[in-house]
CSV table of C-alpha atoms and ligand atoms in Angstrom, one decimal:
chain,number,residue,atom,x,y,z
I,336,MET,CA,-91.1,55.0,21.4
I,337,ASP,CA,-88.1,56.8,20.4
I,338,GLU,CA,-90.7,59.8,19.9
I,339,MET,CA,-92.1,59.6,23.5
I,340,ILE,CA,-88.5,59.3,25.0
I,341,GLN,CA,-87.4,62.5,22.8
I,342,GLU,CA,-90.6,64.5,24.4
I,343,ASN,CA,-89.3,63.6,28.0
I,344,GLY,CA,-86.4,65.0,27.1
I,345,ARG,CA,-84.2,62.4,27.6
I,346,LEU,CA,-82.3,61.6,24.2
I,347,GLY,CA,-78.6,62.8,24.3
I,348,GLU,CA,-78.7,64.0,27.8
I,349,ARG,CA,-77.1,61.1,29.4
I,350,TRP,CA,-73.1,61.8,29.8
I,351,ASP,CA,-71.6,59.4,27.0
I,352,ILE,CA,-69.2,56.7,28.4
I,353,LYS,CA,-68.3,55.2,25.1
I,354,GLY,CA,-64.3,56.0,23.9
I,355,ARG,CA,-63.8,57.0,27.5
I,356,ILE,CA,-60.6,55.8,29.2
I,357,ALA,CA,-61.9,54.5,32.3
I,358,LEU,CA,-59.2,53.5,35.4
I,359,VAL,CA,-60.4,51.1,37.3
I,360,THR,CA,-58.8,50.4,40.8
I,361,GLY,CA,-58.8,46.6,42.2
I,362,ALA,CA,-60.3,45.5,38.7
I,363,SER,CA,-59.0,42.2,38.7
I,364,LYS,CA,-62.0,40.4,40.7
I,365,ARG,CA,-64.8,41.1,42.2
I,366,LEU,CA,-66.7,44.1,42.1
I,367,GLY,CA,-64.1,45.2,40.3
I,368,ARG,CA,-64.1,43.5,37.8
I,369,ALA,CA,-68.0,43.2,37.2
I,370,ILE,CA,-67.9,46.7,37.0
I,371,ALA,CA,-65.0,47.1,34.5
I,372,LEU,CA,-66.7,44.7,32.0
I,373,ASP,CA,-69.7,46.7,32.3
I,374,LEU,CA,-68.1,49.6,31.4
I,375,ALA,CA,-66.1,47.5,28.5
I,376,CYS,CA,-69.4,46.6,27.0
I,377,ARG,CA,-70.4,50.3,26.7
I,378,GLY,CA,-67.1,51.3,24.7
I,379,ALA,CA,-65.2,52.4,27.4
I,380,ARG,CA,-61.5,51.8,27.1
I,381,ILE,CA,-60.4,50.3,30.6
I,382,ALA,CA,-56.9,50.7,32.5
I,383,ALA,CA,-57.1,47.8,34.8
I,384,HIS,CA,-55.8,48.5,37.8
I,385,CYS,CA,-54.4,45.8,40.1
I,386,ALA,CA,-52.2,44.6,43.1
I,387,SER,CA,-51.2,41.4,43.4
I,388,SER,CA,-53.8,39.6,41.4
I,389,LEU,CA,-52.0,39.7,38.1
I,390,ASP,CA,-53.1,36.7,36.6
I,391,ALA,CA,-56.7,37.8,37.4
I,392,ALA,CA,-56.3,40.9,36.0
I,393,GLU,CA,-54.6,39.3,32.6
I,394,ASP,CA,-57.6,37.0,32.4
I,395,LEU,CA,-59.8,40.2,32.6
I,396,ALA,CA,-58.1,41.7,29.7
I,397,GLY,CA,-58.3,39.1,27.6
I,398,LYS,CA,-62.1,38.6,28.0
I,399,ILE,CA,-62.3,42.5,27.1
I,400,ARG,CA,-60.2,42.3,24.2
I,401,GLN,CA,-61.6,39.0,22.8
I,402,ASN,CA,-64.7,40.8,22.8
I,403,GLY,CA,-63.8,43.9,20.8
I,404,GLY,CA,-62.9,46.0,23.5
I,405,THR,CA,-59.3,47.6,24.9
I,406,CYS,CA,-57.6,47.1,28.2
I,407,GLN,CA,-54.7,47.7,29.4
I,408,ILE,CA,-52.9,46.2,32.8
I,409,PHE,CA,-51.6,48.6,35.5
I,410,PRO,CA,-50.1,47.6,38.1
I,411,ALA,CA,-49.3,49.6,41.4
I,412,ASP,CA,-49.0,49.3,45.5
I,413,PHE,CA,-51.4,51.5,47.1
I,414,ASP,CA,-49.4,51.1,50.5
I,415,CYS,CA,-47.4,54.2,49.1
I,416,PRO,CA,-50.4,56.0,47.8
I,417,GLU,CA,-48.4,58.5,45.8
I,418,ASN,CA,-48.1,55.3,43.3
I,419,ALA,CA,-52.1,56.3,42.9
I,420,GLY,CA,-51.8,59.7,41.3
I,421,GLU,CA,-48.7,58.1,39.3
I,422,LEU,CA,-50.8,55.5,38.3
I,423,VAL,CA,-53.4,58.1,36.4
I,424,ARG,CA,-50.3,59.3,35.0
I,425,ARG,CA,-49.0,56.2,33.5
I,426,VAL,CA,-52.5,55.4,32.4
I,427,ALA,CA,-52.9,59.2,30.6
I,428,ALA,CA,-49.4,58.8,28.7
I,429,SER,CA,-50.1,55.2,27.4
I,430,MET,CA,-54.0,55.4,26.9
I,431,GLY,CA,-55.1,59.1,26.6
I,432,THR,CA,-56.4,61.2,29.6
I,433,VAL,CA,-58.7,59.2,32.3
I,434,SER,CA,-61.8,60.5,32.2
I,435,ILE,CA,-63.6,58.0,34.2
I,436,LEU,CA,-62.0,57.0,37.6
I,437,ILE,CA,-63.7,53.8,39.9
I,438,ASN,CA,-61.7,53.9,42.7
I,439,ASN,CA,-62.8,50.3,44.0
I,440,ALA,CA,-59.4,48.8,45.5
I,441,SER,CA,-59.5,48.5,49.2
I,442,ILE,CA,-58.3,46.4,52.4
I,443,PHE,CA,-60.6,45.2,54.9
I,444,ASP,CA,-58.5,44.1,57.9
I,445,GLU,CA,-60.4,42.6,61.1
I,446,GLN,CA,-59.3,45.1,63.8
I,447,SER,CA,-61.0,45.9,66.9
I,448,PHE,CA,-61.1,49.3,69.2
I,449,ARG,CA,-59.3,47.5,71.5
I,450,GLU,CA,-56.3,46.0,69.4
I,451,MET,CA,-56.0,48.6,66.6
I,452,SER,CA,-53.0,50.4,66.7
I,453,LEU,CA,-51.7,53.6,64.9
I,454,PRO,CA,-49.6,51.9,62.1
I,455,GLU,CA,-52.7,49.9,61.0
I,456,ILE,CA,-54.8,53.1,61.2
I,457,GLU,CA,-52.4,54.8,59.0
I,458,ARG,CA,-52.0,51.7,56.1
I,459,ASN,CA,-56.1,52.1,55.9
I,460,LEU,CA,-56.0,55.5,55.7
I,461,ARG,CA,-53.2,55.1,52.8
I,462,ILE,CA,-54.9,52.7,51.0
I,463,ASN,CA,-58.6,53.4,51.3
I,464,ALA,CA,-58.6,56.8,51.5
I,465,TRP,CA,-55.3,58.6,50.6
I,466,ALA,CA,-54.7,56.8,47.1
I,467,PRO,CA,-58.6,57.4,46.1
I,468,MET,CA,-57.5,60.8,46.7
I,469,GLU,CA,-54.4,61.2,45.0
I,470,ALA,CA,-55.8,59.2,42.0
I,471,ALA,CA,-58.9,61.9,42.0
I,472,ARG,CA,-56.3,64.9,42.2
I,473,ALA,CA,-54.0,63.7,39.9
I,474,MET,CA,-56.8,63.2,37.3
I,475,ALA,CA,-58.4,66.5,38.0
I,476,ALA,CA,-55.3,67.9,37.0
I,477,THR,CA,-56.1,67.3,33.1
I,478,CYS,CA,-59.2,66.4,33.2
I,479,GLU,CA,-62.1,68.4,31.6
I,480,ASP,CA,-64.8,66.4,31.2
I,481,GLY,CA,-64.9,63.6,33.6
I,482,VAL,CA,-66.7,61.7,36.3
I,483,ILE,CA,-65.2,59.7,39.7
I,484,ILE,CA,-66.8,57.2,41.8
I,485,ASN,CA,-65.5,56.2,45.1
I,486,LEU,CA,-66.7,52.6,46.6
I,487,LEU,CA,-67.8,52.8,50.3
I,488,ASP,CA,-69.6,51.2,52.6
I,489,THR,CA,-72.8,51.3,54.0
I,490,ARG,CA,-71.4,50.6,57.6
I,491,VAL,CA,-69.7,54.5,57.1
I,492,LEU,CA,-73.2,55.6,59.2
I,493,ASP,CA,-72.4,53.0,61.6
I,494,TYR,CA,-70.3,51.5,64.0
I,495,ASP,CA,-68.4,48.6,62.6
I,496,ARG,CA,-66.7,47.0,65.9
I,497,THR,CA,-64.6,44.3,64.2
I,498,HIS,CA,-63.5,46.4,61.6
I,499,VAL,CA,-62.6,49.9,63.3
I,500,PRO,CA,-59.2,50.9,60.6
I,501,TYR,CA,-61.3,50.0,57.7
I,502,HIS,CA,-64.1,51.8,59.1
I,503,LEU,CA,-62.4,55.5,60.0
I,504,SER,CA,-60.6,55.1,56.6
I,505,LYS,CA,-64.3,54.7,54.6
I,506,ARG,CA,-65.3,57.5,56.8
I,507,MET,CA,-62.7,59.5,55.6
I,508,LEU,CA,-63.3,58.8,52.1
I,509,ALA,CA,-67.0,59.7,52.4
I,510,THR,CA,-65.7,63.2,53.7
I,511,LEU,CA,-63.7,63.1,50.6
I,512,ASN,CA,-65.8,62.4,48.3
I,513,ARG,CA,-68.4,65.4,49.4
I,514,ILE,CA,-64.7,67.8,49.5
I,515,MET,CA,-63.6,66.2,45.6
I,516,ALA,CA,-67.2,67.3,44.3
I,517,LEU,CA,-67.0,71.2,45.5
I,518,GLU,CA,-63.3,71.2,44.5
I,519,PHE,CA,-63.8,69.4,41.2
I,520,ALA,CA,-67.0,71.0,40.1
I,521,PRO,CA,-67.9,71.8,37.4
I,522,ARG,CA,-65.3,69.6,35.4
I,523,ILE,CA,-65.5,66.4,36.9
I,524,ARG,CA,-68.7,65.0,39.5
I,525,VAL,CA,-67.9,63.1,42.2
I,526,ASN,CA,-70.0,60.4,43.8
I,527,ALA,CA,-70.0,57.6,45.8
I,528,ILE,CA,-72.0,53.9,46.3
I,529,ALA,CA,-72.1,52.4,49.7
I,530,PRO,CA,-72.9,49.0,49.3
I,531,GLY,CA,-74.4,46.5,51.8
I,532,LEU,CA,-74.2,43.0,51.7
I,533,VAL,CA,-73.3,42.2,48.7
I,534,LEU,CA,-70.1,39.7,48.3
I,535,PRO,CA,-69.0,37.8,51.3
I,536,PRO,CA,-65.3,38.3,52.3
I,537,GLU,CA,-62.9,36.2,50.1
I,538,GLY,CA,-62.4,32.8,51.5
I,539,LYS,CA,-66.1,32.9,52.9
I,540,ASP,CA,-69.4,31.9,50.9
I,541,ASP,CA,-73.5,32.4,50.6
I,542,SER,CA,-73.7,31.3,54.1
I,543,TYR,CA,-72.1,34.1,55.2
I,544,LEU,CA,-74.3,36.2,53.9
I,545,ALA,CA,-77.7,34.8,54.2
I,546,ALA,CA,-76.7,34.5,58.4
I,547,LEU,CA,-76.7,38.5,58.0
I,548,ALA,CA,-79.9,38.8,55.8
I,549,PRO,CA,-82.2,39.1,58.6
I,550,SER,CA,-80.5,42.0,59.7
I,551,VAL,CA,-81.2,43.7,56.3
I,552,PRO,CA,-85.2,45.5,55.5
I,553,LEU,CA,-85.2,43.6,52.7
I,554,GLN,CA,-84.4,40.3,54.2
I,555,THR,CA,-81.6,39.3,51.6
I,556,TRP,CA,-78.4,40.4,50.1
I,557,GLY,CA,-77.3,42.1,46.7
I,558,GLY,CA,-75.7,41.1,43.6
I,559,THR,CA,-72.6,42.3,41.8
I,560,GLN,CA,-75.3,43.3,39.0
I,561,ASP,CA,-76.7,46.0,42.0
I,562,ILE,CA,-73.2,47.8,42.2
I,563,VAL,CA,-72.8,48.1,38.5
I,564,ASP,CA,-76.2,49.3,37.8
I,565,ALA,CA,-75.9,51.9,40.3
I,566,ALA,CA,-72.3,53.0,39.0
I,567,ILE,CA,-73.8,53.4,35.4
I,568,TYR,CA,-76.7,55.8,36.9
I,569,LEU,CA,-73.9,57.5,38.5
I,570,ILE,CA,-72.0,57.6,35.6
I,571,GLN,CA,-74.4,58.8,33.2
I,572,ALA,CA,-76.0,61.0,35.8
I,573,ARG,CA,-74.6,65.0,34.7
I,574,PHE,CA,-76.8,66.8,37.1
I,575,VAL,CA,-75.6,64.6,40.0
I,576,THR,CA,-72.4,65.3,42.3
I,577,GLY,CA,-71.4,65.1,46.1
I,578,GLN,CA,-74.0,62.1,46.2
I,579,THR,CA,-73.7,58.6,48.2
I,580,LEU,CA,-76.0,56.5,46.9
I,581,TYR,CA,-76.7,53.2,49.6
I,582,VAL,CA,-77.0,50.1,47.9
I,583,ASP,CA,-77.6,47.8,50.8
I,584,GLY,CA,-81.4,46.5,50.9
I,585,GLY,CA,-82.4,49.4,53.3
I,586,ARG,CA,-79.6,48.5,56.4
I,587,HIS,CA,-78.1,52.3,56.0
I,588,MET,CA,-81.5,53.3,58.0
I,589,LYS,CA,-81.2,50.5,61.0
I,590,GLY,CA,-78.6,52.7,63.4
I,591,HIS,CA,-76.7,49.2,63.2
I,592,VAL,CA,-73.9,48.5,65.7
I,593,TYR,CA,-72.1,45.4,63.5
I,594,GLU,CA,-70.6,43.0,66.2
Y,712,NAP,N1,-67.9,43.2,48.9
Y,712,NAP,C1,-69.0,43.6,49.2
Y,712,NAP,O1,-70.1,43.1,49.8
Y,712,NAP,C2,-68.9,45.1,49.7
Y,712,NAP,C3,-69.5,45.9,50.6
Y,712,NAP,C4,-68.9,46.8,51.5
Y,712,NAP,C5,-68.1,47.7,50.9
Y,712,NAP,N2,-67.7,47.3,49.4
Y,712,NAP,C6,-66.5,48.3,48.8
Y,712,NAP,O2,-66.8,47.9,47.3
Y,712,NAP,C7,-65.5,47.9,46.9
Y,712,NAP,C8,-64.9,46.7,46.0
Y,712,NAP,O3,-65.3,45.6,47.2
Y,712,NAP,P1,-64.8,44.1,46.6
Y,712,NAP,O4,-64.9,43.2,47.9
Y,712,NAP,O5,-64.7,43.7,45.7
Y,712,NAP,O6,-63.4,44.4,47.4
Y,712,NAP,P2,-61.8,43.8,47.6
Y,712,NAP,O7,-62.1,42.4,46.4
Y,712,NAP,O8,-61.5,42.9,49.1
Y,712,NAP,O9,-60.7,44.2,46.8
Y,712,NAP,C9,-60.2,45.1,45.9
Y,712,NAP,C10,-59.2,45.1,45.3
Y,712,NAP,O10,-58.4,46.0,46.4
Y,712,NAP,C11,-57.1,45.6,45.8
Y,712,NAP,N3,-56.0,46.3,46.6
Y,712,NAP,C12,-55.7,45.6,48.1
Y,712,NAP,N4,-54.7,46.1,48.7
Y,712,NAP,C13,-54.2,46.9,48.1
Y,712,NAP,C14,-53.1,47.5,47.9
Y,712,NAP,N5,-51.9,47.4,48.7
Y,712,NAP,N6,-52.7,48.6,46.6
Y,712,NAP,C15,-53.4,48.3,45.6
Y,712,NAP,N7,-54.4,47.8,45.3
Y,712,NAP,C16,-55.1,46.9,46.4
Y,712,NAP,C17,-56.6,44.1,45.3
Y,712,NAP,O11,-55.9,43.9,44.1
Y,712,NAP,P3,-55.5,42.6,44.0
Y,712,NAP,O12,-56.7,41.5,43.8
Y,712,NAP,O13,-54.6,42.7,42.7
Y,712,NAP,O14,-54.0,42.4,44.7
Y,712,NAP,C18,-58.3,43.4,45.2
Y,712,NAP,O15,-58.6,42.8,43.9
Y,712,NAP,C19,-64.2,48.1,48.3
Y,712,NAP,O16,-63.9,49.2,48.1
Y,712,NAP,C20,-65.1,47.7,49.4
Y,712,NAP,O17,-64.8,48.5,50.5
Y,712,NAP,C21,-67.9,46.2,49.2
């Protein structure tokens, strides 16, 4: 079997995760936690960022350490987005240069076009777009060989009328994803994942997902592992940059207005 794989020229060609410092923002729970755990299983040393969920971050760090891995916790509030650049420098001082950055932390507040205010748009831009860019710029200042993953949303292609400031901020991050891929090449690859229906918002259960599943071409919803698999693919894909991978059961093709 190894010989067949070797003939296809694949052995040794994937970008190696083992031993890298991986900073995952919003790592305490949900998608961030799942990505951090998977990277730790693959031998990355985890810098777990949290904002308010310190107990959950400690639970994550405990689990990684019990399994022989490395995890340190770094709290920071991205409402002041300069904190994201400072965070990368703190991780570097304590653990070493960050070479995997997962820009996962985000807010998802409900606000319609009629209700939206400039301060609310600015808050979404600070946390969901400017902070990831600050973190990426700080990483690029020192990293010679790295990868960045930005978490977008399948809705960047459409119009989400119930979360307009969120929608605008994710669109800005989508544009930054391409800009940064060009700015940081060839040292750092920059790619995005646009999840669709994966986890219900906090406080809601699977009935939320079941109600929306008929609007998805594949008629179902995804799991955290689908997002983790996409992240691992993009991290290891040494010839891929500036991409957005829609992990959404095909929903991005529907030209949907989200009510
Ligand atoms: N879940 C889905 O189905 C889905 C669908 C589409 C897109 N996405 C995107 O995928 C990513 C992960 O989704 P998720 O649902 O797992 O995320 P989430 O639970 O909504 O948020 C992730 C983390 O963001 C952190 N955060 C919130 N405000 C912050 C602030 N002011 N400063 C720093 N960090 C802050 C929180 O950290 P603390 O808990 O420590 O406060 C939170 O745990 C997000 O970017 C989201 O937009 C998810």
